[in-house]
């Protein structure tokens, strides 16, 4: 099977999985985002990373929040410490401790949000948690006095913990402040793309990090054990998919770009518009290549987006095709390269009529 049909298959499989849940995924408050980005279980291309964090099911939280824990375990948040790329990078650092704050953070909600995240320890080998659980449930949810902070004020009581509405959850002014806390800094291969989101006031347009990267889903938040030992699910309510939407999944990456074809006096042009809430890409190790071929005339053009020639937030890039005679349509091909993928991954293959 060639790469394209594999991609088509992956997209098909993902839609199949979701068709069960998708009816439940409407939300007026985030209608704009969901129209652009239907909720979707990520299918990242194979880049040598493990599919899930080993040992995730022995986490305390997994006993009752099994579904959420399994989603989290598939993210780079869960694997932020064990990630080989990260381990290789800190191996050559004189003060690797300076890197720990975002990769094994203490619970962020125990101090005012906005400060530098602090590491759980300066000697990771001494940490109890194996294999360190990266950005753990507690990093985002633990609040003062052992309470779990979340979007709801009225949650079912549990012996495991008390629950409180946290200001970093839900629709309040501090929504997204957890994400922004870590994603605002430019460090190593990472560009602080959350700064784009803040300075261009994307939140005023109704956009949010959580809205695009953790789509809404209606389901029980927990499974609990009754007094007689039987299990039952808690009531269905609006929560968020904990498997992060990632550019390593070609389906999600395609949603980053709006494409429009136009005729010009010397051929045609393709307008490529940024539909993410920040610049593209956000890592020095990533690039996206657009190749456009004229159909019905002679002509081809290529453009590469990378961290130096990035597509700015709210920006549009115009790719001109000089074909003399006007083409009848444009064939557009987009591929994505990053560390660990042997052949660039196709995320766009589309024909636009002129
Ligand atoms: C302020 C928070 C923060 C600190 C401190 C931090 N990182 Fe990261 N790191 C991130 C974020 C956020 C990402 C993910 C960015 C992405 O995927 O776009 C990341 C991802 C990475 C990756 C993976 C890149 C890839 O190709 O997937 C490496 C390697 C890395 N960091 C190395 C380091 C090193 C080395 C240090 C210390 C010098 C460090 N980090 C300190 C936030 C941080
Ligand atoms: C013994 C079962 C059990 C365990 C273990 C457990 N929880 Fe919960 N948790 C619940 C129940 C029940 C609810 C309430 C669900 C509801 O009302 O729909 C809940 C609610 C929550 C909420 C939502 C709070 C809100 O106000 O919106 C968060 C966040 C949470 N738990 C995180 C965690 C984390 C993190 C762990 C592991 C450290 C954990 N829980 C362990 C049973 C458990
Ligand atoms: C990077 C931060 C982050 C991490 C890590 C994280 N969560 Fe969440 N969690 C969130 C956000 C954001 C929401 C949704 C807030 C909203 O709805 O506005 C949420 C919502 C929840 C809820 C309430 C959902 C509902 O249906 O009521 C529970 C329960 C929960 N998380 C448990 C967990 C558990 C268990 C883990 C670890 C396996 C975990 N979370 C890891 C950020 C995180
Ligand atoms: C404690 C710091 C921290 C917080 C809080 C945090 N992130 Fe991350 N995030 C990271 C790091 C570190 C990585 C990359 C780990 C690696 O590649 O080794 C990452 C990776 C990611 C990725 C890339 C995933 C991939 O598969 O390539 C996305 C998307 C992301 N985060 C979105 C979010 C969103 C949305 C929130 C808020 C709900 C959030 N992050 C909160 C530190 C953080
Ligand atoms: C309108 C939807 C949208 C919003 C809002 C949004 N993102 Fe993204 N994000 C995307 C898309 C689409 C991509 C894939 C394109 C890319 O790689 O930049 C992406 C990529 C990323 C990546 C991976 C970047 C890389 O190249 O490794 C990270 C990390 C991330 N987003 C974090 C965030 C954070 C943090 C916020 C809030 C400050 C946020 N996003 C807001 C849609 C969004």
Coordinates of C-alpha atoms and ligand atoms in Angstrom, one line a residue:
X1 CA 0.0 0.0 0.0
X2 CA 1.4 3.4 -0.8
X3 CA 1.7 6.2 1.7
X4 CA -1.3 8.1 0.6
X5 CA -3.7 5.2 0.9
X6 CA -2.2 4.6 4.4
X7 CA -3.1 8.1 5.2
X8 CA -6.6 7.8 3.8
X9 CA -7.0 4.6 5.9
X10 CA -5.8 6.3 9.1
X11 CA -8.3 9.2 8.5
X12 CA -11.1 6.8 7.7
X13 CA -10.3 4.7 10.9
X14 CA -10.3 7.8 13.0
X15 CA -13.7 9.0 11.7
X16 CA -15.0 5.5 12.2
X17 CA -14.0 5.6 15.9
X18 CA -15.5 9.0 16.3
X19 CA -18.7 8.6 14.5
X20 CA -20.0 7.0 17.8
X21 CA -19.1 10.0 19.9
X22 CA -19.4 12.9 17.4
X23 CA -23.1 13.6 17.9
X24 CA -22.3 14.5 21.5
X25 CA -19.6 16.9 20.6
X26 CA -21.6 20.1 19.8
X27 CA -21.1 23.1 22.0
X28 CA -22.4 26.6 21.1
X29 CA -19.7 28.4 23.0
X30 CA -16.9 26.8 20.9
X31 CA -19.0 26.5 17.7
X32 CA -16.4 28.3 15.6
X33 CA -13.6 26.0 16.7
X34 CA -15.6 22.8 16.4
X35 CA -16.8 23.7 12.9
X36 CA -13.2 24.0 11.8
X37 CA -12.0 21.1 13.9
X38 CA -14.4 18.3 14.4
X39 CA -13.3 16.3 17.5
X40 CA -11.0 13.5 16.5
X41 CA -9.0 10.9 18.3
X42 CA -5.4 11.6 17.3
X43 CA -3.6 9.1 14.9
X44 CA 0.0 10.3 15.1
X45 CA 2.3 9.0 12.3
X46 CA 5.0 6.6 13.4
X47 CA 8.1 8.5 14.4
X48 CA 9.6 5.9 16.8
X49 CA 7.9 7.2 19.9
X50 CA 6.0 4.7 22.1
X51 CA 2.2 4.8 21.6
X52 CA 1.7 5.1 25.4
X53 CA 3.6 5.8 28.6
X54 CA 4.6 2.4 30.1
X55 CA 3.0 1.7 33.5
X56 CA 0.3 4.4 33.2
X57 CA -2.4 2.0 34.4
X58 CA -0.8 1.7 37.9
X59 CA -1.4 5.4 38.5
X60 CA -3.8 6.1 41.4
X61 CA -6.1 8.2 39.3
X62 CA -6.4 5.4 36.7
X63 CA -8.5 3.3 39.1
X64 CA -11.5 5.6 38.7
X65 CA -10.5 7.9 35.8
X66 CA -9.3 5.0 33.5
X67 CA -10.5 6.4 30.2
X68 CA -9.0 9.9 30.9
X69 CA -5.8 8.3 32.1
X70 CA -5.4 6.2 29.0
X71 CA -5.9 9.2 26.8
X72 CA -3.3 11.2 28.8
X73 CA -0.9 8.3 28.6
X74 CA -0.8 8.7 24.8
X75 CA 0.4 12.3 24.9
X76 CA 3.8 13.9 24.9
X77 CA 2.7 15.4 28.3
X78 CA 2.8 11.9 29.8
X79 CA 6.1 11.2 28.0
X80 CA 7.7 14.6 28.6
X81 CA 10.3 13.0 30.8
X82 CA 11.0 9.7 29.1
X83 CA 11.0 11.2 25.6
X84 CA 14.2 10.1 24.0
X85 CA 14.6 13.4 22.2
X86 CA 14.5 15.3 25.5
X87 CA 16.8 12.8 27.2
X88 CA 19.4 13.1 24.5
X89 CA 19.2 16.9 24.7
X90 CA 19.7 17.1 28.5
X91 CA 22.5 14.6 28.4
X92 CA 24.8 17.3 26.9
X93 CA 23.6 20.1 29.2
X94 CA 25.9 21.4 31.9
X95 CA 22.9 22.3 34.1
X96 CA 20.1 19.9 33.0
X97 CA 18.2 20.9 36.1
X98 CA 17.2 24.1 34.3
X99 CA 15.2 21.9 31.9
X100 CA 13.2 20.0 34.5
X101 CA 10.6 22.6 35.4
X102 CA 8.4 22.0 32.4
X103 CA 9.2 18.3 31.8
X104 CA 8.5 17.1 35.4
X105 CA 6.6 20.0 37.0
X106 CA 5.3 20.3 40.5
X107 CA 1.6 21.0 40.7
X108 CA 1.2 24.4 39.0
X109 CA -1.9 25.3 40.9
X110 CA -0.1 25.4 44.3
X111 CA 1.2 28.8 43.5
X112 CA 0.0 31.8 41.5
X113 CA -0.2 30.9 37.8
X114 CA 2.2 32.7 35.5
X115 CA 5.5 32.0 37.3
X116 CA 8.2 29.7 36.1
X117 CA 7.2 26.1 36.6
X118 CA 9.3 24.3 39.2
X119 CA 10.6 20.8 39.0
X120 CA 9.3 18.0 41.3
X121 CA 13.0 17.4 42.2
X122 CA 16.5 18.1 41.2
X123 CA 17.4 14.4 41.2
X124 CA 14.8 12.6 39.1
X125 CA 16.4 9.2 39.9
X126 CA 15.2 9.8 43.5
X127 CA 11.6 10.4 42.5
X128 CA 9.1 7.8 43.5
X129 CA 7.1 7.9 40.4
X130 CA 8.2 5.6 37.7
X131 CA 8.8 6.5 35.0
X132 CA 8.3 10.0 36.3
X133 CA 4.9 10.6 34.6
X134 CA 6.1 13.8 32.9
X135 CA 3.4 16.5 33.1
X136 CA 1.2 14.4 35.4
X137 CA -2.5 14.7 36.4
X138 CA -1.3 16.4 39.6
X139 CA 0.8 18.9 37.6
X140 CA -2.5 20.3 36.2
X141 CA -5.2 19.4 38.8
X142 CA -3.8 19.4 42.3
X143 CA -4.9 22.4 44.3
X144 CA -4.4 23.5 47.9
X145 CA -5.3 21.0 50.7
X146 CA -5.3 18.0 48.4
X147 CA -8.4 19.2 46.4
X148 CA -8.6 18.3 42.7
X149 CA -9.4 21.4 40.7
X150 CA -11.5 21.0 37.6
X151 CA -14.2 22.7 35.6
X152 CA -17.1 21.9 38.0
X153 CA -18.2 23.3 41.3
X154 CA -20.7 20.4 42.0
X155 CA -19.1 17.1 41.6
X156 CA -20.1 13.7 43.1
X157 CA -18.3 13.1 46.4
X158 CA -15.5 10.6 46.5
X159 CA -13.2 9.3 49.3
X160 CA -10.2 9.7 47.0
X161 CA -10.2 13.5 47.1
X162 CA -12.3 16.6 47.4
X163 CA -13.1 18.5 44.2
X164 CA -13.2 22.3 43.6
X165 CA -13.9 24.5 40.6
X166 CA -10.4 25.9 39.6
X167 CA -9.9 29.3 38.1
X168 CA -7.7 27.8 35.3
X169 CA -10.5 25.5 34.2
X170 CA -13.8 26.3 32.3
X171 CA -14.6 29.6 30.7
X172 CA -13.1 32.1 33.1
X173 CA -10.5 34.7 32.5
X174 CA -7.7 32.3 33.5
X175 CA -8.8 29.5 31.1
X176 CA -5.7 28.4 29.2
X177 CA -3.3 29.9 31.8
X178 CA -1.9 26.4 32.6
X179 CA -1.0 25.8 28.9
X180 CA 0.3 29.3 28.4
X181 CA 2.5 29.0 31.5
X182 CA 4.7 26.4 29.9
X183 CA 4.2 27.1 26.2
X184 CA 5.2 30.8 26.3
X185 CA 9.0 30.3 26.6
X186 CA 11.5 29.9 23.7
X187 CA 14.0 27.3 25.0
X188 CA 16.1 24.7 23.1
X189 CA 14.3 23.6 20.0
X190 CA 11.0 25.1 21.3
X191 CA 9.4 28.3 20.1
X192 CA 7.2 30.0 22.7
X193 CA 4.1 30.0 20.5
X194 CA 1.7 30.8 23.3
X195 CA 3.1 34.4 23.2
X196 CA 1.6 34.8 19.7
X197 CA -1.8 33.6 21.1
X198 CA -1.6 36.2 23.9
X199 CA -0.2 39.2 22.1
X200 CA -2.7 38.9 19.2
X201 CA -5.6 38.4 21.6
X202 CA -6.9 35.1 20.1
X203 CA -9.1 34.6 23.2
X204 CA -11.1 37.7 22.1
X205 CA -12.1 35.7 19.0
X206 CA -13.4 32.9 21.2
X207 CA -10.4 30.7 20.6
X208 CA -8.6 28.7 23.3
X209 CA -5.7 26.2 23.5
X210 CA -8.0 23.7 25.2
X211 CA -10.8 24.2 22.6
X212 CA -8.5 23.2 19.7
X213 CA -6.2 20.7 21.5
X214 CA -8.6 19.0 23.9
X215 CA -12.0 18.8 22.1
X216 CA -15.2 18.7 24.2
X217 CA -16.8 15.3 24.8
X218 CA -19.9 14.3 26.8
X219 CA -19.2 11.2 29.0
X220 CA -18.9 10.1 32.6
X221 CA -15.8 11.5 34.3
X222 CA -15.3 8.5 36.6
X223 CA -16.1 4.9 37.3
X224 CA -16.7 4.2 41.0
X225 CA -17.2 1.2 43.2
X226 CA -20.6 0.8 45.0
X227 CA -20.8 -0.5 48.6
X228 CA -21.6 -4.0 47.3
X229 CA -18.5 -4.0 45.2
X230 CA -20.2 -3.5 41.8
X231 CA -18.9 -0.7 39.5
X232 CA -20.9 2.1 38.1
X233 CA -20.1 5.2 35.9
X234 CA -20.8 8.7 37.2
X235 CA -23.3 10.8 35.4
X236 CA -22.6 11.9 31.8
X237 CA -21.3 15.5 31.6
X238 CA -19.3 17.8 29.4
X239 CA -15.6 17.0 29.7
X240 CA -12.5 17.2 27.5
X241 CA -10.6 14.6 25.5
X242 CA -7.3 14.2 27.2
X243 CA -5.4 12.9 24.1
X244 CA -3.9 16.1 22.8
X245 CA -4.5 17.0 19.2
X246 CA -1.0 17.0 17.7
X247 CA 0.6 18.1 14.4
X248 CA 2.1 14.6 14.2
X249 CA -1.3 13.5 13.2
X250 CA -1.8 14.5 9.5
X251 CA -5.5 15.0 9.9
X252 CA -5.1 17.6 12.7
X253 CA -2.2 19.3 10.9
X254 CA -4.3 19.8 7.8
X255 CA -6.8 21.9 9.9
X256 CA -3.9 24.4 10.5
X257 CA -4.0 25.7 6.9
X258 CA -6.8 27.3 4.9
X259 CA -6.1 27.1 1.1
X260 CA -7.6 29.1 -1.7
X261 CA -6.7 29.1 -5.4
X262 CA -6.9 32.2 -7.7
X263 CA -6.1 33.0 -11.3
X264 CA -3.6 35.7 -12.1
X265 CA -2.4 37.4 -15.3
X266 CA 0.6 35.0 -15.5
X267 CA -0.9 31.8 -14.1
X268 CA -2.3 31.3 -10.7
X269 CA -1.7 31.6 -7.0
X270 CA -2.4 29.6 -3.9
X271 CA -3.2 31.6 -0.7
X272 CA -2.2 29.6 2.4
X273 CA -3.8 31.0 5.6
X274 CA -2.9 30.2 9.2
X275 CA -5.9 28.8 11.0
X276 CA -4.1 27.9 14.3
X277 CA -4.0 30.3 17.2
X278 CA -0.3 30.8 16.9
X279 CA 2.6 30.7 14.3
X280 CA 3.3 27.5 12.5
X281 CA 5.5 25.6 13.2
X282 CA 6.5 25.7 16.9
X283 CA 9.7 23.6 16.9
X284 CA 13.0 24.3 15.1
X285 CA 13.0 20.6 14.1
X286 CA 9.8 20.7 12.1
X287 CA 8.9 21.8 8.5
X288 CA 6.0 21.7 6.2
X289 CA 6.5 21.7 2.4
X290 CA 3.7 22.8 0.0
X291 CA 4.1 21.8 -3.7
X292 CA 1.6 23.2 -6.1
X293 CA 1.2 21.9 -9.7
X294 CA -0.8 23.6 -12.4
X295 CA -3.3 21.3 -14.2
X296 CA -4.1 22.2 -17.8
X297 CA -0.9 24.3 -18.2
X298 CA 2.8 24.0 -17.4
X299 CA 4.0 25.1 -14.0
X300 CA 4.9 24.1 -10.5
X301 CA 6.0 26.0 -7.3
X302 CA 7.2 24.9 -3.8
X303 CA 7.3 26.6 -0.4
X304 CA 8.7 25.4 2.9
X305 CA 7.5 26.7 6.3
X306 CA 9.9 26.2 9.1
X307 CA 10.9 28.1 12.3
X308 CA 12.8 30.8 10.4
X309 CA 10.3 31.1 7.5
X310 CA 7.2 30.5 9.6
X311 CA 3.6 31.3 8.8
X312 CA 2.7 34.0 11.4
X313 CA -0.4 33.9 13.5
X314 CA -3.4 35.3 11.4
X315 CA -1.0 35.4 8.4
X316 CA -1.4 34.4 4.7
X317 CA 1.3 33.3 2.4
X318 CA 0.9 33.7 -1.4
X319 CA 2.5 31.1 -3.5
X320 CA 2.7 32.1 -7.2
X321 CA 2.6 29.7 -10.0
X322 CA 4.0 31.0 -13.3
X323 CA 2.3 29.0 -16.0
X324 CA 1.8 31.5 -18.8
X325 CA -1.6 30.2 -19.8
X326 CA -4.2 30.0 -17.0
X327 CA -4.4 26.5 -15.5
X328 CA -7.9 24.8 -15.0
X329 CA -7.0 23.7 -11.5
X330 CA -4.2 23.4 -8.9
X331 CA -3.0 20.1 -7.4
X332 CA -1.8 20.8 -3.9
X333 CA 0.5 18.5 -1.9
X334 CA 1.6 19.1 1.7
X335 CA 4.2 17.1 3.6
X336 CA 5.5 17.4 7.1
X337 CA 9.1 16.5 8.4
X338 CA 10.3 16.2 11.9
X339 CA 12.8 14.2 14.0
X340 CA 12.2 10.5 13.7
X341 CA 10.1 10.2 10.6
X342 CA 12.0 8.7 7.7
X343 CA 9.9 9.9 4.8
X344 CA 7.9 13.2 5.2
X345 CA 4.3 12.5 6.1
X346 CA 1.6 13.6 3.6
X347 CA -1.0 15.8 5.3
X348 CA -2.6 17.5 2.3
X349 CA -3.5 16.1 -1.2
X350 CA -6.2 18.1 -2.8
X351 CA -7.2 19.6 -6.2
X352 CA -8.7 23.1 -6.3
X353 CA -10.7 24.2 -9.3
X354 CA -10.0 27.6 -10.7
Ligands
LIG1 C1 9.3 26.8 29.9 C2 9.1 25.3 29.8 C3 10.2 24.4 29.2 C4 11.5 24.3 29.7 C5 12.1 25.1 30.9 C6 12.1 23.3 28.9 N1 11.2 22.9 27.9 FE1 11.6 21.4 26.6 N2 9.7 21.6 25.8 C7 8.8 22.5 26.3 C8 7.6 22.4 25.4 C9 6.4 23.3 25.6 C10 7.9 21.4 24.5 C11 7.0 21.0 23.3 C12 7.0 21.9 22.2 C13 6.3 21.4 21.0 O1 6.0 20.2 20.8 O2 6.0 22.2 20.1 C14 9.2 20.9 24.8 C15 9.8 19.9 24.0 C16 11.2 19.6 24.1 C17 11.9 18.6 23.2 C18 11.2 17.8 22.2 C19 11.5 18.4 20.8 C20 10.9 17.5 19.7 O3 11.6 17.4 18.7 O4 9.9 16.8 19.8 C21 13.2 18.7 23.6 C22 14.3 17.9 23.0 C23 13.3 19.6 24.7 N3 12.1 20.1 25.0 C24 14.5 19.9 25.4 C25 14.6 20.8 26.5 C26 15.9 21.1 27.1 C27 17.2 20.6 26.7 C28 15.6 22.0 28.1 C29 16.6 22.7 29.0 C30 17.6 23.5 28.4 C31 14.1 22.2 28.1 N4 13.6 21.4 27.1 C32 13.5 23.0 29.0 C33 8.9 23.3 27.4 C34 10.1 23.5 28.1
LIG2 C1 -11.9 6.3 44.1 C2 -12.2 7.0 42.8 C3 -11.3 8.2 42.4 C4 -10.0 8.3 42.4 C5 -8.9 7.3 42.8 C6 -9.7 9.6 41.9 N1 -10.9 10.3 41.6 FE1 -11.1 12.1 40.7 N2 -13.1 12.0 40.9 C7 -13.8 10.9 41.3 C8 -15.2 11.1 41.2 C9 -16.3 10.2 41.6 C10 -15.3 12.5 40.7 C11 -16.6 13.2 40.5 C12 -17.2 12.9 39.1 C13 -18.5 13.6 38.8 O1 -19.1 14.3 39.7 O2 -19.0 13.4 37.7 C14 -14.0 12.9 40.5 C15 -13.7 14.2 40.0 C16 -12.4 14.6 39.6 C17 -12.1 15.9 39.0 C18 -13.1 17.0 38.5 C19 -13.2 18.1 39.6 C20 -14.1 19.2 39.2 O3 -14.5 19.9 40.1 O4 -14.4 19.4 38.0 C21 -10.8 15.9 38.8 C22 -10.0 17.0 38.1 C23 -10.2 14.7 39.3 N3 -11.2 13.9 39.8 C24 -8.9 14.3 39.3 C25 -8.4 13.2 39.9 C26 -6.9 12.9 39.9 C27 -5.8 13.8 39.3 C28 -6.8 11.7 40.6 C29 -5.5 11.0 41.0 C30 -4.6 11.8 41.8 C31 -8.1 11.3 41.0 N4 -9.0 12.2 40.5 C32 -8.4 10.1 41.6 C33 -13.2 9.7 41.7 C34 -11.9 9.4 41.9
LIG3 C1 -2.0 19.7 30.8 C2 -3.0 19.8 31.8 C3 -3.8 18.5 32.2 C4 -3.3 17.3 32.5 C5 -1.9 16.8 32.5 C6 -4.5 16.5 32.9 N1 -5.6 17.3 32.7 FE1 -7.5 16.7 33.3 N2 -8.2 18.5 32.6 C7 -7.5 19.5 32.0 C8 -8.3 20.5 31.4 C9 -7.9 21.7 30.7 C10 -9.7 20.0 31.7 C11 -11.0 20.6 31.2 C12 -11.3 22.0 31.6 C13 -12.6 22.4 31.0 O1 -13.5 21.7 30.7 O2 -12.6 23.6 30.7 C14 -9.5 18.8 32.4 C15 -10.6 18.1 32.9 C16 -10.5 16.9 33.7 C17 -11.6 16.3 34.4 C18 -13.1 16.7 34.5 C19 -13.7 16.1 33.3 C20 -15.2 15.9 33.4 O3 -15.7 15.1 32.5 O4 -15.8 16.4 34.2 C21 -11.1 15.2 35.1 C22 -11.8 14.2 35.9 C23 -9.7 15.1 34.8 N3 -9.4 16.2 33.9 C24 -8.8 14.2 35.2 C25 -7.5 14.1 34.8 C26 -6.6 12.9 35.1 C27 -7.0 11.7 35.9 C28 -5.4 13.2 34.5 C29 -4.2 12.3 34.4 C30 -4.4 10.9 33.9 C31 -5.5 14.5 33.9 N4 -6.7 15.0 34.1 C32 -4.4 15.2 33.3 C33 -6.1 19.6 32.0 C34 -5.2 18.5 32.3
LIG4 C1 4.1 21.9 32.9 C2 4.3 22.4 31.6 C3 3.2 22.2 30.5 C4 1.8 22.5 30.7 C5 1.1 23.0 31.9 C6 1.3 22.2 29.4 N1 2.2 21.8 28.5 FE1 1.9 21.1 26.6 N2 3.8 20.4 26.5 C7 4.8 20.6 27.5 C8 6.0 19.9 27.2 C9 7.3 19.8 28.0 C10 5.7 19.2 25.9 C11 6.6 18.3 25.1 C12 7.2 17.1 25.7 C13 8.2 16.5 24.8 O1 8.0 16.5 23.5 O2 9.2 15.9 25.3 C14 4.4 19.6 25.6 C15 3.7 19.2 24.4 C16 2.5 19.7 24.0 C17 1.9 19.5 22.6 C18 2.6 18.8 21.5 C19 2.2 17.4 21.4 C20 2.8 16.6 20.3 O3 2.3 15.5 20.3 O4 3.7 16.9 19.5 C21 0.7 20.2 22.6 C22 -0.2 20.3 21.4 C23 0.6 20.8 23.9 N3 1.6 20.5 24.7 C24 -0.5 21.5 24.3 C25 -0.8 21.9 25.6 C26 -2.1 22.4 26.1 C27 -3.3 22.6 25.2 C28 -2.0 22.7 27.4 C29 -3.0 23.2 28.4 C30 -4.2 22.3 28.6 C31 -0.6 22.3 27.8 N4 0.0 21.9 26.7 C32 -0.1 22.4 29.1 C33 4.6 21.3 28.7 C34 3.4 21.8 29.2
LIG5 C1 -7.6 27.6 16.5 C2 -7.0 26.4 17.0 C3 -5.8 26.4 17.8 C4 -5.6 27.2 18.9 C5 -6.5 28.2 19.5 C6 -4.3 26.8 19.5 N1 -3.7 25.8 18.7 FE1 -2.0 24.9 19.0 N2 -2.1 24.0 17.1 C7 -3.2 24.1 16.3 C8 -2.9 23.4 15.1 C9 -3.8 23.2 13.9 C10 -1.6 23.0 15.2 C11 -0.7 22.2 14.1 C12 0.1 23.2 13.3 C13 1.4 23.5 14.0 O1 2.2 22.5 14.1 O2 1.7 24.6 14.4 C14 -1.1 23.3 16.5 C15 0.2 23.1 17.0 C16 0.5 23.2 18.4 C17 1.7 22.7 19.0 C18 2.8 22.0 18.3 C19 3.7 23.0 17.6 C20 4.9 22.4 17.0 O3 5.2 22.8 15.8 O4 5.5 21.5 17.5 C21 1.7 23.1 20.3 C22 2.7 22.9 21.4 C23 0.5 23.9 20.5 N3 -0.2 23.9 19.3 C24 0.1 24.5 21.7 C25 -1.0 25.4 21.8 C26 -1.2 26.3 22.9 C27 -0.4 26.2 24.2 C28 -2.2 27.1 22.6 C29 -2.8 28.2 23.4 C30 -1.9 29.3 23.9 C31 -2.7 26.7 21.3 N4 -1.9 25.7 20.8 C32 -3.8 27.3 20.6 C33 -4.4 24.7 16.6 C34 -4.6 25.6 17.7

